[in-house]
Coordinates of C-alpha atoms and ligand atoms in Angstrom, one line a residue:
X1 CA 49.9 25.6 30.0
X2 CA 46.5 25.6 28.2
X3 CA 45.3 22.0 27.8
X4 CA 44.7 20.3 30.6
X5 CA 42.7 17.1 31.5
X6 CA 39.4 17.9 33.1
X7 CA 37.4 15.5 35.1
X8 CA 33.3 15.8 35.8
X9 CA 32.6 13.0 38.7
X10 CA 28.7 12.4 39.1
X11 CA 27.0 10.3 41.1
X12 CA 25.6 8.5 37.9
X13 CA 28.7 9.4 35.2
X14 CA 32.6 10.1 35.3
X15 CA 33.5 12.4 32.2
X16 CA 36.7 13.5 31.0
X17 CA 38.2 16.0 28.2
X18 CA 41.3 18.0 27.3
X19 CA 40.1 21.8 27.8
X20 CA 41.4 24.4 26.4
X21 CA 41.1 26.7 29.5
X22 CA 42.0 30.0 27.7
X23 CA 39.2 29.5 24.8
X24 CA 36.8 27.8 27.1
X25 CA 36.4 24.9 24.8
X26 CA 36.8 20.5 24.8
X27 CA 39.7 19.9 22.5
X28 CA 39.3 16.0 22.9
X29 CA 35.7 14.1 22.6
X30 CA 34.5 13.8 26.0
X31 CA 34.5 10.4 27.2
X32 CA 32.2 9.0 30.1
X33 CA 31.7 5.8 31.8
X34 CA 29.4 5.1 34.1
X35 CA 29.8 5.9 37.9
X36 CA 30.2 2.5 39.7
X37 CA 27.6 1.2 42.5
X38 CA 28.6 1.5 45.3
X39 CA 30.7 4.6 44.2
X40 CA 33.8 4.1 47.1
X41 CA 36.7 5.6 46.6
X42 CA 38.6 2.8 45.4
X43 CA 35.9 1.8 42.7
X44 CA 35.9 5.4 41.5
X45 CA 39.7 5.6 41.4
X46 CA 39.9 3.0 39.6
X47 CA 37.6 4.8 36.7
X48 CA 39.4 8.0 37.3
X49 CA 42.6 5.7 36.4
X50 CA 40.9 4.8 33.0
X51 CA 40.1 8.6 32.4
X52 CA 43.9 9.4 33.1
X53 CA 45.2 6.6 30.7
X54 CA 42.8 7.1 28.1
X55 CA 44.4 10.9 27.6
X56 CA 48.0 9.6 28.4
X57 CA 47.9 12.4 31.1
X58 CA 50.2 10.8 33.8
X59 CA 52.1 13.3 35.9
X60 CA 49.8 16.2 34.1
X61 CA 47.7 18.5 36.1
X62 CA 44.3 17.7 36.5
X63 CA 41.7 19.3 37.5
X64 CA 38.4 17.8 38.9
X65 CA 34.5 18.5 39.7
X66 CA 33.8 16.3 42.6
X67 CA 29.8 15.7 43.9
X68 CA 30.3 16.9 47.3
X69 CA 31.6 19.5 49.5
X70 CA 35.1 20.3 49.3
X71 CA 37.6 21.8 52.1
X72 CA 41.1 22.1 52.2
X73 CA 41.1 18.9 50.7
X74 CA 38.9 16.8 52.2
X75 CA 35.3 15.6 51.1
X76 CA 32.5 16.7 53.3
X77 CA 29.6 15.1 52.3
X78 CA 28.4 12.2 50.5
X79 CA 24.8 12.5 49.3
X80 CA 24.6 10.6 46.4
X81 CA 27.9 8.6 46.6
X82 CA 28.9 6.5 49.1
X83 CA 29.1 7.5 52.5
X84 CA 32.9 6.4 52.4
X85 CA 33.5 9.4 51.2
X86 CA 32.9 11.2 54.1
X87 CA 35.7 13.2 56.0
X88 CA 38.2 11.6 53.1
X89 CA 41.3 13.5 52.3
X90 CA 40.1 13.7 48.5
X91 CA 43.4 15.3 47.1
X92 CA 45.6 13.8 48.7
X93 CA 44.5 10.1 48.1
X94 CA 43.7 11.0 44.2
X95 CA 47.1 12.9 43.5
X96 CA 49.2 9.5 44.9
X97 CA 46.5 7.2 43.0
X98 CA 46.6 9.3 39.6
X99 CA 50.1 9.9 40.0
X100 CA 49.5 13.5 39.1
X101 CA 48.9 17.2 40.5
X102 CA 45.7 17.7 40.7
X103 CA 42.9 19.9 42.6
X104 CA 39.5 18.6 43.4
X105 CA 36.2 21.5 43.9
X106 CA 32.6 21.0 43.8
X107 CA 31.1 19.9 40.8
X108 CA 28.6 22.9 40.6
X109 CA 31.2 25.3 41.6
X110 CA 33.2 23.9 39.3
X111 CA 30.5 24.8 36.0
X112 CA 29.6 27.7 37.8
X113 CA 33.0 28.9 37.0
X114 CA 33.2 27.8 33.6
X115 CA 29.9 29.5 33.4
X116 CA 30.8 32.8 34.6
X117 CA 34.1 32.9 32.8
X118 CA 32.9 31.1 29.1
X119 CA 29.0 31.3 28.9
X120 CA 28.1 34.4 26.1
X121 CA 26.1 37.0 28.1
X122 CA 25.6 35.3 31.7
X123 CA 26.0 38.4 33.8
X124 CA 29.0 38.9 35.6
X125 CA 27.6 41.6 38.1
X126 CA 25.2 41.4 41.1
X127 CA 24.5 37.8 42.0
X128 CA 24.1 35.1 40.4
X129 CA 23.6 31.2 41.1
X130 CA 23.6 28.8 38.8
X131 CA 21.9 24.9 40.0
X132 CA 22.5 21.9 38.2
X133 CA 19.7 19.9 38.3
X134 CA 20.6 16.1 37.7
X135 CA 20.6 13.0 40.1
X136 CA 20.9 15.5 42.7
X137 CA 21.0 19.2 42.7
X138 CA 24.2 21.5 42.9
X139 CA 24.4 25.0 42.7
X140 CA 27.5 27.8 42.5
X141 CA 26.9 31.2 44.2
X142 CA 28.6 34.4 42.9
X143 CA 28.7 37.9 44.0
X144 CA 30.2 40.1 41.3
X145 CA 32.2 37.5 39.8
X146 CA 33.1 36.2 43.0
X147 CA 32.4 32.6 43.8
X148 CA 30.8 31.7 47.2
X149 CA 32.3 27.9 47.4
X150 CA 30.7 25.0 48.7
X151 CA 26.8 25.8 48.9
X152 CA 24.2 23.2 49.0
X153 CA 21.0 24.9 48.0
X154 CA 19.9 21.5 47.1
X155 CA 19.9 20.3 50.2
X156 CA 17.4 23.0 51.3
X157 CA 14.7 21.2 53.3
X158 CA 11.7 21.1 51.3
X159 CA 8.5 19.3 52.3
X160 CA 9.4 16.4 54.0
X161 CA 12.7 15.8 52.4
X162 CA 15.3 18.3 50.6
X163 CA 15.1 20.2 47.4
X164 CA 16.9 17.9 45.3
X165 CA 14.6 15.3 46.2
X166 CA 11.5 16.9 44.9
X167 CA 13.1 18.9 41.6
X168 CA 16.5 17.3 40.4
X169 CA 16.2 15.7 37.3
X170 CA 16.4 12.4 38.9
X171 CA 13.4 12.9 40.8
X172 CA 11.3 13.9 37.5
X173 CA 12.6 10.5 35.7
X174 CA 11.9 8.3 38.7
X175 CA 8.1 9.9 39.4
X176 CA 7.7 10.4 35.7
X177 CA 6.3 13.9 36.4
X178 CA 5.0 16.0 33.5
X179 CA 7.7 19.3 32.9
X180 CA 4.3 21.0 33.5
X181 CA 4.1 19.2 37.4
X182 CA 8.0 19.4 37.5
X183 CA 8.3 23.0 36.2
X184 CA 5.7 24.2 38.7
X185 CA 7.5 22.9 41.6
X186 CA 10.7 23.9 40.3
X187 CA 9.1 28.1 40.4
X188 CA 8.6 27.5 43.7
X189 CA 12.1 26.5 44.5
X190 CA 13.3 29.5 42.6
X191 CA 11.0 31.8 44.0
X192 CA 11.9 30.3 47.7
X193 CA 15.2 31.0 46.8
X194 CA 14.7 34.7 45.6
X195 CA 13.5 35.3 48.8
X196 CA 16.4 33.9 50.3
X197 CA 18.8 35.0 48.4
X198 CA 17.4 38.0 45.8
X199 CA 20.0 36.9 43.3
X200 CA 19.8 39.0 39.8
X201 CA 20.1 35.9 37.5
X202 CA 19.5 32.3 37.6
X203 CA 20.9 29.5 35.2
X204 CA 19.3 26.3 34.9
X205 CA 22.1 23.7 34.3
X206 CA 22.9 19.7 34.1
X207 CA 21.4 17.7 31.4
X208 CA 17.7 19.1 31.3
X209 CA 19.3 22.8 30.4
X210 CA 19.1 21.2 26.9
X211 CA 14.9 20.8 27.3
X212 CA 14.9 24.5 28.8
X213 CA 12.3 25.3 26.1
X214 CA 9.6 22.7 27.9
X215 CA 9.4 23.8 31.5
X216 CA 10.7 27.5 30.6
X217 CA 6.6 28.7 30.5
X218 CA 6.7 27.8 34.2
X219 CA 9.1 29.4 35.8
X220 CA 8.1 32.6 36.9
X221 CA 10.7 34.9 39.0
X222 CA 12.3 38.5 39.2
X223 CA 15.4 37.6 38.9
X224 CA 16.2 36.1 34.9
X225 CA 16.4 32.9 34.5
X226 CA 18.4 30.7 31.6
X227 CA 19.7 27.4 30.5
X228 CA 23.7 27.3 31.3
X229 CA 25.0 28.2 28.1
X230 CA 28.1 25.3 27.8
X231 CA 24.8 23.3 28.5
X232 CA 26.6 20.1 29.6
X233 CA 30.2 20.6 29.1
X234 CA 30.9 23.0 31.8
X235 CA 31.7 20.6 34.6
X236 CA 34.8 19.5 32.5
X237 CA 35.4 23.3 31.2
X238 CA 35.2 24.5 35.1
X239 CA 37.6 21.4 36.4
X240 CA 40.0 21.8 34.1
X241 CA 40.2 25.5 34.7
X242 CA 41.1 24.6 38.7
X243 CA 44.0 22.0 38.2
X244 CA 47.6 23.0 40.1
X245 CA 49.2 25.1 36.8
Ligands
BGC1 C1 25.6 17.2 46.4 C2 26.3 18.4 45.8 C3 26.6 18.2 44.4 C4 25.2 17.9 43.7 C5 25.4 17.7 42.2 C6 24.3 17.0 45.6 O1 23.7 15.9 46.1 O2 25.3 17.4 47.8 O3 27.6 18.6 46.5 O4 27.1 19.4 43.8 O5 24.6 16.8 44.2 O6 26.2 16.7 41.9

């Protein structure tokens, strides 16, 4: 099967499309509504329900990006949703509620893999991290190809808080930094994580990939550093490509 329903939970927006997951591509408009507050399990089912009906996807696989981290079915943590979340058997609840197979990863894992698979000449060699920067801050390790699940480089401490708090997309909204006060700050989480990590390539994704060209002057690292190329349609691409076929 090549079209299946692919589902992009953030903690501000729920997005769905039909993917064609051999070409990569949305073959439906994506549509998104907004993440409720608090965002429990049963509000966000209950949006995730709307998503399902709106594609007539009932007992279809799904496949889904979920804004925490994911083990053997179960959500870990619950930064910017609500701490309901925590320790909850993900999968198993949302296949019974959605009435359909489905498999659940991290969001940024999940456009990291869409990434590495779709996005014209993002290396596939040597390592390579890609972080979404939106109300928080994901990111998707790989090693030749090979994705290291589940880490939170957002959640780095930084300052007096974490990474995400200082450089996610949110944060430059809410303290109306310039890109020139943002993108500074955001080289020195990229050059913090070079020394880390010495990945060979870096990709800038989320929602701000799209304004790469006004904080690119900024960044200043070894490794290279791009905007994702699916720009905002990889967490569907990558969530459809990990449903149950
Ligand atoms: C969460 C991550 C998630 C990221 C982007 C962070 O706050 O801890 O799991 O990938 O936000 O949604």
């Amino acid at each position: 099967m090549k079209e299946i329903l692919g589902i992009d939970v953030g903690a501000t927006g729920i997005k769905g499309a039909i993917v064609n997951i051999e070409e990569g591509k949305l073959i439906t408009d994506r549509i998104k509504y907004p993440t409720p507050k608090p965002a429990t399990p049963l509000a966000m089912t209950e949006v995730m329900k709307k998503l399902v009906e709106d594609h007539n996807w009932k007992g279809k696989p799904i496949g889904m990006g979920f804004p925490a981290i994911i083990k053997d079915g179960v959500a870990l943590s619950a930064s910017n949703i609500d701490d309901s979340w925590l320790d909850f058997p993900i999968v198993g609840f949302l296949s019974k509620k959605l009435k359909s197979p489905i498999n659940v990863v991290n969001d940024a894992d999940a456009a990291g893999i869409a990434e590495q698979k779709f996005g014209d000449d993002t290396p596939k060699k040597g390592l390579v991290i890609l972080l979404t920067l939106g109300t928080g801050i994901g990111s998707a390790v790989f090693n030749n190809g090979v994705l290291i699940p589940n880490t939170e480089l957002g959640h780095m401490k930084w300052k007096d808080s974490v990474v995400e708090k200082y450089v996610s997309n949110n944060a430059r909204e809410t303290k109306e930094l310039s890109y020139k006060t943002w993108g500074k700050e955001l080289n020195r989480v990229l050059n913090h994580i070079e020394f880390v990590l010495s990945p060979d390539h870096i990709i800038i994704g989320g929602g701000i990939s799209k304004k790469f060209h006004k904080y690119e002057e900024f960044l200043d690292c070894s490794a290279t550093v791009a905007p994702a190329k699916m720009l905002n349609n990889a967490g569907i691409v990558g969530a459809a490509m990990v449903a149950p076929i």
